[in-house]
PDB file of C-alpha atoms in Angstrom:
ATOM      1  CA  UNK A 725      34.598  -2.737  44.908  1.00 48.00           C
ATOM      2  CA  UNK A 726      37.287  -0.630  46.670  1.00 49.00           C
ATOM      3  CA  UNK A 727      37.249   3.089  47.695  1.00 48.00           C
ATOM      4  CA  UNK A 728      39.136   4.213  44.349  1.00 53.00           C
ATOM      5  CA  UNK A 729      36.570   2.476  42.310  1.00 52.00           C
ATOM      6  CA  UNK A 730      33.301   4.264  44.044  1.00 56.00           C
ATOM      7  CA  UNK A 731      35.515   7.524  44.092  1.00 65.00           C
ATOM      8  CA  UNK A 732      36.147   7.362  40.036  1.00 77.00           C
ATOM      9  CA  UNK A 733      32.501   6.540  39.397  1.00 78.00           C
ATOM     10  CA  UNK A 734      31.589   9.378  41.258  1.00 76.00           C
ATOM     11  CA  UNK A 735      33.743  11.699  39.420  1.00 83.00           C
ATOM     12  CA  UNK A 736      32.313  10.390  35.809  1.00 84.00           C
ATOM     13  CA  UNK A 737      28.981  10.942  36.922  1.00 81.00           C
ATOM     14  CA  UNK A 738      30.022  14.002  38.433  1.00 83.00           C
ATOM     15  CA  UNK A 739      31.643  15.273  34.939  1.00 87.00           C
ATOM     16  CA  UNK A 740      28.433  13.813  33.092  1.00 84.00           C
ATOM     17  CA  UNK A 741      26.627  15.808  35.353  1.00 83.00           C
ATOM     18  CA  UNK A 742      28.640  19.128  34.722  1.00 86.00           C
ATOM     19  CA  UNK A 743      28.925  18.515  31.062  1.00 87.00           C
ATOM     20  CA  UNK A 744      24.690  17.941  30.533  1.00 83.00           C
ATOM     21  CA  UNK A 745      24.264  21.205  32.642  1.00 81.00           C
ATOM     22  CA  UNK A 746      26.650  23.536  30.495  1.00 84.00           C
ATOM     23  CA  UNK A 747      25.084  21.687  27.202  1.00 82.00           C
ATOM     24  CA  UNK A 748      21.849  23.221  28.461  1.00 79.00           C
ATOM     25  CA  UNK A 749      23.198  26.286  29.836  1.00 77.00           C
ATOM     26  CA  UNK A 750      24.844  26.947  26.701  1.00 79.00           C
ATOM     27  CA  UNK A 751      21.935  26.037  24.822  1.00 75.00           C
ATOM     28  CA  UNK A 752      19.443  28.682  26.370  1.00 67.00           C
ATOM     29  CA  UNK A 753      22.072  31.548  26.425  1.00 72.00           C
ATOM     30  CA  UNK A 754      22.671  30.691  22.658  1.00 77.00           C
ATOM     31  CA  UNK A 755      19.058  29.998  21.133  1.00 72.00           C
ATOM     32  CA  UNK A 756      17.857  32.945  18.727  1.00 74.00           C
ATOM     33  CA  UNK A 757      14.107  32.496  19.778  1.00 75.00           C
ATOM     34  CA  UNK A 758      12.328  31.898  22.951  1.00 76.00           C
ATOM     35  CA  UNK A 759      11.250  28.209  23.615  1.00 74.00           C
ATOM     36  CA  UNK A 760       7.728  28.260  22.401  1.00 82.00           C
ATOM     37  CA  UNK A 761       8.693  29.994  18.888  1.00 82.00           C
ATOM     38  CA  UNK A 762      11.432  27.716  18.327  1.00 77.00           C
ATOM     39  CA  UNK A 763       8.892  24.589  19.255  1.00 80.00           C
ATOM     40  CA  UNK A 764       6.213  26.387  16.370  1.00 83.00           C
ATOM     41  CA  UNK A 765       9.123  26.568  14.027  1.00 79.00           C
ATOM     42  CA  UNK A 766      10.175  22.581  14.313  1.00 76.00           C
ATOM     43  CA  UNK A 767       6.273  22.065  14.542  1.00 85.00           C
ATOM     44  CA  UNK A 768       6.280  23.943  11.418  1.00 85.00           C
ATOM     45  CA  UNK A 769       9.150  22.171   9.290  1.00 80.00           C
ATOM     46  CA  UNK A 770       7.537  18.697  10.607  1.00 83.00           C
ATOM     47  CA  UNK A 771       4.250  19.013   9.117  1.00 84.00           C
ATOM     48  CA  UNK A 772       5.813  20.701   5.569  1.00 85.00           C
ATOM     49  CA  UNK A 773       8.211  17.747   5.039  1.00 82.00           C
ATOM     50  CA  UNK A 774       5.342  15.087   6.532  1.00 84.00           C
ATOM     51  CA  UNK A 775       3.202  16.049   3.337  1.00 86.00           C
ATOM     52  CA  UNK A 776       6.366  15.997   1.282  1.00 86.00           C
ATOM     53  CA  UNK A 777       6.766  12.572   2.267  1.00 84.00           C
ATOM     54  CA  UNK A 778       3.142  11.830   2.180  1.00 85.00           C
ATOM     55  CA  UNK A 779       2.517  12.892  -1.537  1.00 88.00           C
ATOM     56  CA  UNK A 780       5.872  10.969  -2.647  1.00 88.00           C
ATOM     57  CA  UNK A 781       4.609   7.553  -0.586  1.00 86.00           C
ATOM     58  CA  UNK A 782       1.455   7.847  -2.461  1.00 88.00           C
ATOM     59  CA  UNK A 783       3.201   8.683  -5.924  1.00 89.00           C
ATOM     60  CA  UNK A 784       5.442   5.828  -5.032  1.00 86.00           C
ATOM     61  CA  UNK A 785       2.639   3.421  -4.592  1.00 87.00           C
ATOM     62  CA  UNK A 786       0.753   4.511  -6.930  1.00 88.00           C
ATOM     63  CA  UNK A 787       3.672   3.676  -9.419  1.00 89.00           C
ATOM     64  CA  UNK A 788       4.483   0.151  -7.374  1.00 87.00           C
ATOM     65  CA  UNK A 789       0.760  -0.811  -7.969  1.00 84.00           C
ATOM     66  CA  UNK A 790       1.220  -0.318 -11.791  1.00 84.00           C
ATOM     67  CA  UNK A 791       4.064  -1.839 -12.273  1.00 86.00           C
ATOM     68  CA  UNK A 792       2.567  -4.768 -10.449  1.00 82.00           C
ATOM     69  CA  UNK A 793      -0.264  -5.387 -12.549  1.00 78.00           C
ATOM     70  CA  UNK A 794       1.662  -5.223 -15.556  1.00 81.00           C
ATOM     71  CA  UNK A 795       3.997  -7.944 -14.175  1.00 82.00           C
ATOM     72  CA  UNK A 796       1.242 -10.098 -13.575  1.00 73.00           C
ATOM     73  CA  UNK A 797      -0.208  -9.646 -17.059  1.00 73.00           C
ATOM     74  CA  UNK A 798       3.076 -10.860 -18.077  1.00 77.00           C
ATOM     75  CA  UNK A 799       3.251 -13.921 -15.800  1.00 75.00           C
ATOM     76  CA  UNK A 800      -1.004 -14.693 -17.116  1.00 67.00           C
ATOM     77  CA  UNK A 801       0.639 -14.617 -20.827  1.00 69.00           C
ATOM     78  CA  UNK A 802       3.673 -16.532 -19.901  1.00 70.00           C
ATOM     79  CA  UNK A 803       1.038 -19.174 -18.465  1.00 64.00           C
ATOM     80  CA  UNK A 804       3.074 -18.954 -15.266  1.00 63.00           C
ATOM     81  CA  UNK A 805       0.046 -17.808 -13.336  1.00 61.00           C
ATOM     82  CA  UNK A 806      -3.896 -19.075 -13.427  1.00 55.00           C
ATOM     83  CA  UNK A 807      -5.781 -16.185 -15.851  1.00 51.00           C
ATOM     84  CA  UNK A 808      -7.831 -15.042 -13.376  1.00 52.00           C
ATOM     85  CA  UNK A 809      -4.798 -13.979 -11.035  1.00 54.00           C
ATOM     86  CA  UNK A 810      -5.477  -9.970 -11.678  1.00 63.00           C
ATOM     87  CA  UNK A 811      -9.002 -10.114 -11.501  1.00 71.00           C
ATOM     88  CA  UNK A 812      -9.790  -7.362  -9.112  1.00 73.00           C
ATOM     89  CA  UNK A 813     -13.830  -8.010  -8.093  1.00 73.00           C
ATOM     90  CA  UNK A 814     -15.141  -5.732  -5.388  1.00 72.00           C
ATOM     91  CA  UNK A 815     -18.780  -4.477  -4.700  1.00 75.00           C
ATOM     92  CA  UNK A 816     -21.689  -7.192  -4.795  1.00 80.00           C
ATOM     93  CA  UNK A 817     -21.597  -9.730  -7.043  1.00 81.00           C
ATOM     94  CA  UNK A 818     -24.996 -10.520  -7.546  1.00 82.00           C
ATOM     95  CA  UNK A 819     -25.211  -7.167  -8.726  1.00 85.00           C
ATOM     96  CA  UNK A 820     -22.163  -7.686 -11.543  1.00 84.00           C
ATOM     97  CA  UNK A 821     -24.149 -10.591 -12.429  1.00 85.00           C
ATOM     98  CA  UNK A 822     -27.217  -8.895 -13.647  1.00 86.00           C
ATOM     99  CA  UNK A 823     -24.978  -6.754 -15.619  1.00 87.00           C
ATOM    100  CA  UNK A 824     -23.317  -9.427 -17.175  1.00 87.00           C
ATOM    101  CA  UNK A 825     -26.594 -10.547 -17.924  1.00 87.00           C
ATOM    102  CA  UNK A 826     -27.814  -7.785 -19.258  1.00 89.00           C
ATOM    103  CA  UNK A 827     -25.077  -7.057 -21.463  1.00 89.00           C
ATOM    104  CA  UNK A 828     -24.727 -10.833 -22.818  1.00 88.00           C
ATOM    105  CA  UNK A 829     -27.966 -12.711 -22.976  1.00 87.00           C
ATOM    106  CA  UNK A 830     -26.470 -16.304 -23.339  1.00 90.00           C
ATOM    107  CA  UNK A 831     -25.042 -16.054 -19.863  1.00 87.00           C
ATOM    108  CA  UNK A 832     -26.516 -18.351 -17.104  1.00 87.00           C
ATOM    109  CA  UNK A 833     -26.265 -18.577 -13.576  1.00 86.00           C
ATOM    110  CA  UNK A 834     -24.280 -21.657 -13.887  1.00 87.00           C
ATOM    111  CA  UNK A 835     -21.354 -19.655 -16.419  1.00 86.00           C
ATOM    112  CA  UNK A 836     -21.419 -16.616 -13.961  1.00 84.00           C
ATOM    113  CA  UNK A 837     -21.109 -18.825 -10.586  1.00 85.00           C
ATOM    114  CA  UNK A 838     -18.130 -17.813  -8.479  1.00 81.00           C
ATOM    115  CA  UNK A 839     -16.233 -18.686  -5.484  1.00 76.00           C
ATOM    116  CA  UNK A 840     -13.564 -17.272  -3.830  1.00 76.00           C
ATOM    117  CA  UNK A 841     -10.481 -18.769  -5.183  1.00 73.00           C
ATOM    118  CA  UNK A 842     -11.879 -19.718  -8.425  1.00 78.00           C
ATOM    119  CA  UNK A 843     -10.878 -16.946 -10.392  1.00 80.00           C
ATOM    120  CA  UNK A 844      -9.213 -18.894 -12.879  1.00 81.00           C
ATOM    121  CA  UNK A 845     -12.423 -21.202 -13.598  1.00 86.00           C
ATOM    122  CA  UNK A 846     -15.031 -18.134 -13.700  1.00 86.00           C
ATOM    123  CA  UNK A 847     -12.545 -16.631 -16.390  1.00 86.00           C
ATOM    124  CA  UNK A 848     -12.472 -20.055 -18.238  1.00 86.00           C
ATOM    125  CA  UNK A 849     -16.187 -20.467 -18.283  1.00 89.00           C
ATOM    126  CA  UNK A 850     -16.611 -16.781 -19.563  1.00 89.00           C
ATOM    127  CA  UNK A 851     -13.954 -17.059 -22.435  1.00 88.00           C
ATOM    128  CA  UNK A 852     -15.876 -20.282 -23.737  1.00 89.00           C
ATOM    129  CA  UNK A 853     -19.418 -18.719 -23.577  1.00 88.00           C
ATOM    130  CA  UNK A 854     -17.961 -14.887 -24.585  1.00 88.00           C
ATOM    131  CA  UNK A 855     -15.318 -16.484 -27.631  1.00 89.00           C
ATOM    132  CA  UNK A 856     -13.187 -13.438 -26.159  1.00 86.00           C
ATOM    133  CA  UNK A 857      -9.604 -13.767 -25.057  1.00 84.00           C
ATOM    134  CA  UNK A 858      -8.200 -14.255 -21.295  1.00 82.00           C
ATOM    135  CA  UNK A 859      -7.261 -10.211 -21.051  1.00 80.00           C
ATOM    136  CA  UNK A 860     -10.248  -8.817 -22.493  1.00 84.00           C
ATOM    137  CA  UNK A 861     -12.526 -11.406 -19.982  1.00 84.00           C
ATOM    138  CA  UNK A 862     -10.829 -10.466 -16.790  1.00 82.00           C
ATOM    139  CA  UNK A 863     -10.838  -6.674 -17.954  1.00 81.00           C
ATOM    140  CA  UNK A 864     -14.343  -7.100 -18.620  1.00 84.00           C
ATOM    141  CA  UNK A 865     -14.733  -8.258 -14.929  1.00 83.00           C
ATOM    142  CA  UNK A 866     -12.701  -5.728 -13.746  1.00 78.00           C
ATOM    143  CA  UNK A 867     -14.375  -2.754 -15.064  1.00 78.00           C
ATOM    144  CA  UNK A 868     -17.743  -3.815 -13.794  1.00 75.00           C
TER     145      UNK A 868
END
């Protein structure tokens, strides 16, 4: 590197230098509040369009969620998908079982066994012992 090169470098970092200072300079001399209001003010704004943005995500999903199930209804009827590909279990099933039970006598242990992954047969065996259709089954299951 020769002397003109170090020289110019120094005079772009010099004028980098220069121009950051009267940036800030110019920026204290011009701000309308003092540092900690205008901080409270941007802290302010932040959190109001956070929840903005919160409550539309959730609106959003909720929506997104919807319009999933309803697709995969559509695939089930199509015969695209297995029919127990929206069934939606959660809590203890041993617990849904003795409902089931309750509610429909004929229903054995064997009918009501189920694995993960074998959606499709549980809903099978249920529409057999039930005579009800595919939908009503895995709503059934769904609502328990």
């Amino acid at each position: 590197m020769s002397y003109n090169e170090d020289n110019n470098t120094g005079k772009v970092l010099l004028a980098l230098l220069a121009g950051a200072s009267a940036g800030i300079v110019a920026g204290l001399l011009i701000a309308p509040d003092k540092g900690s209001a205008t901080r409270g003010n941007l802290k302010n704004y932040a959190g109001k369009y956070g929840d903005q943005l919160g409550e539309q995500l959730n609106k959003f999903g909720t929506q997104l969620d919807g319009s999933f199930k309803t697709l995969v209804e559509k695939l089930e009827d199509l015969g695209v998908t297995g029919a127990g590909s929206s069934l939606n279990l959660k809590g203890d099933w041993n617990e849904s079982k003795g409902k089931l039970k309750q509610q429909y006598a004929q229903l054995t242990d064997e009918d009501l066994e189920y694995s993960e992954g074998a959606a499709d047969e549980l809903v099978g065996r249920l529409q057999e012992k039930l005579g009800k259709g595919k939908r009503e089954i895995v709503k059934l299951l769904n609502d328990l």
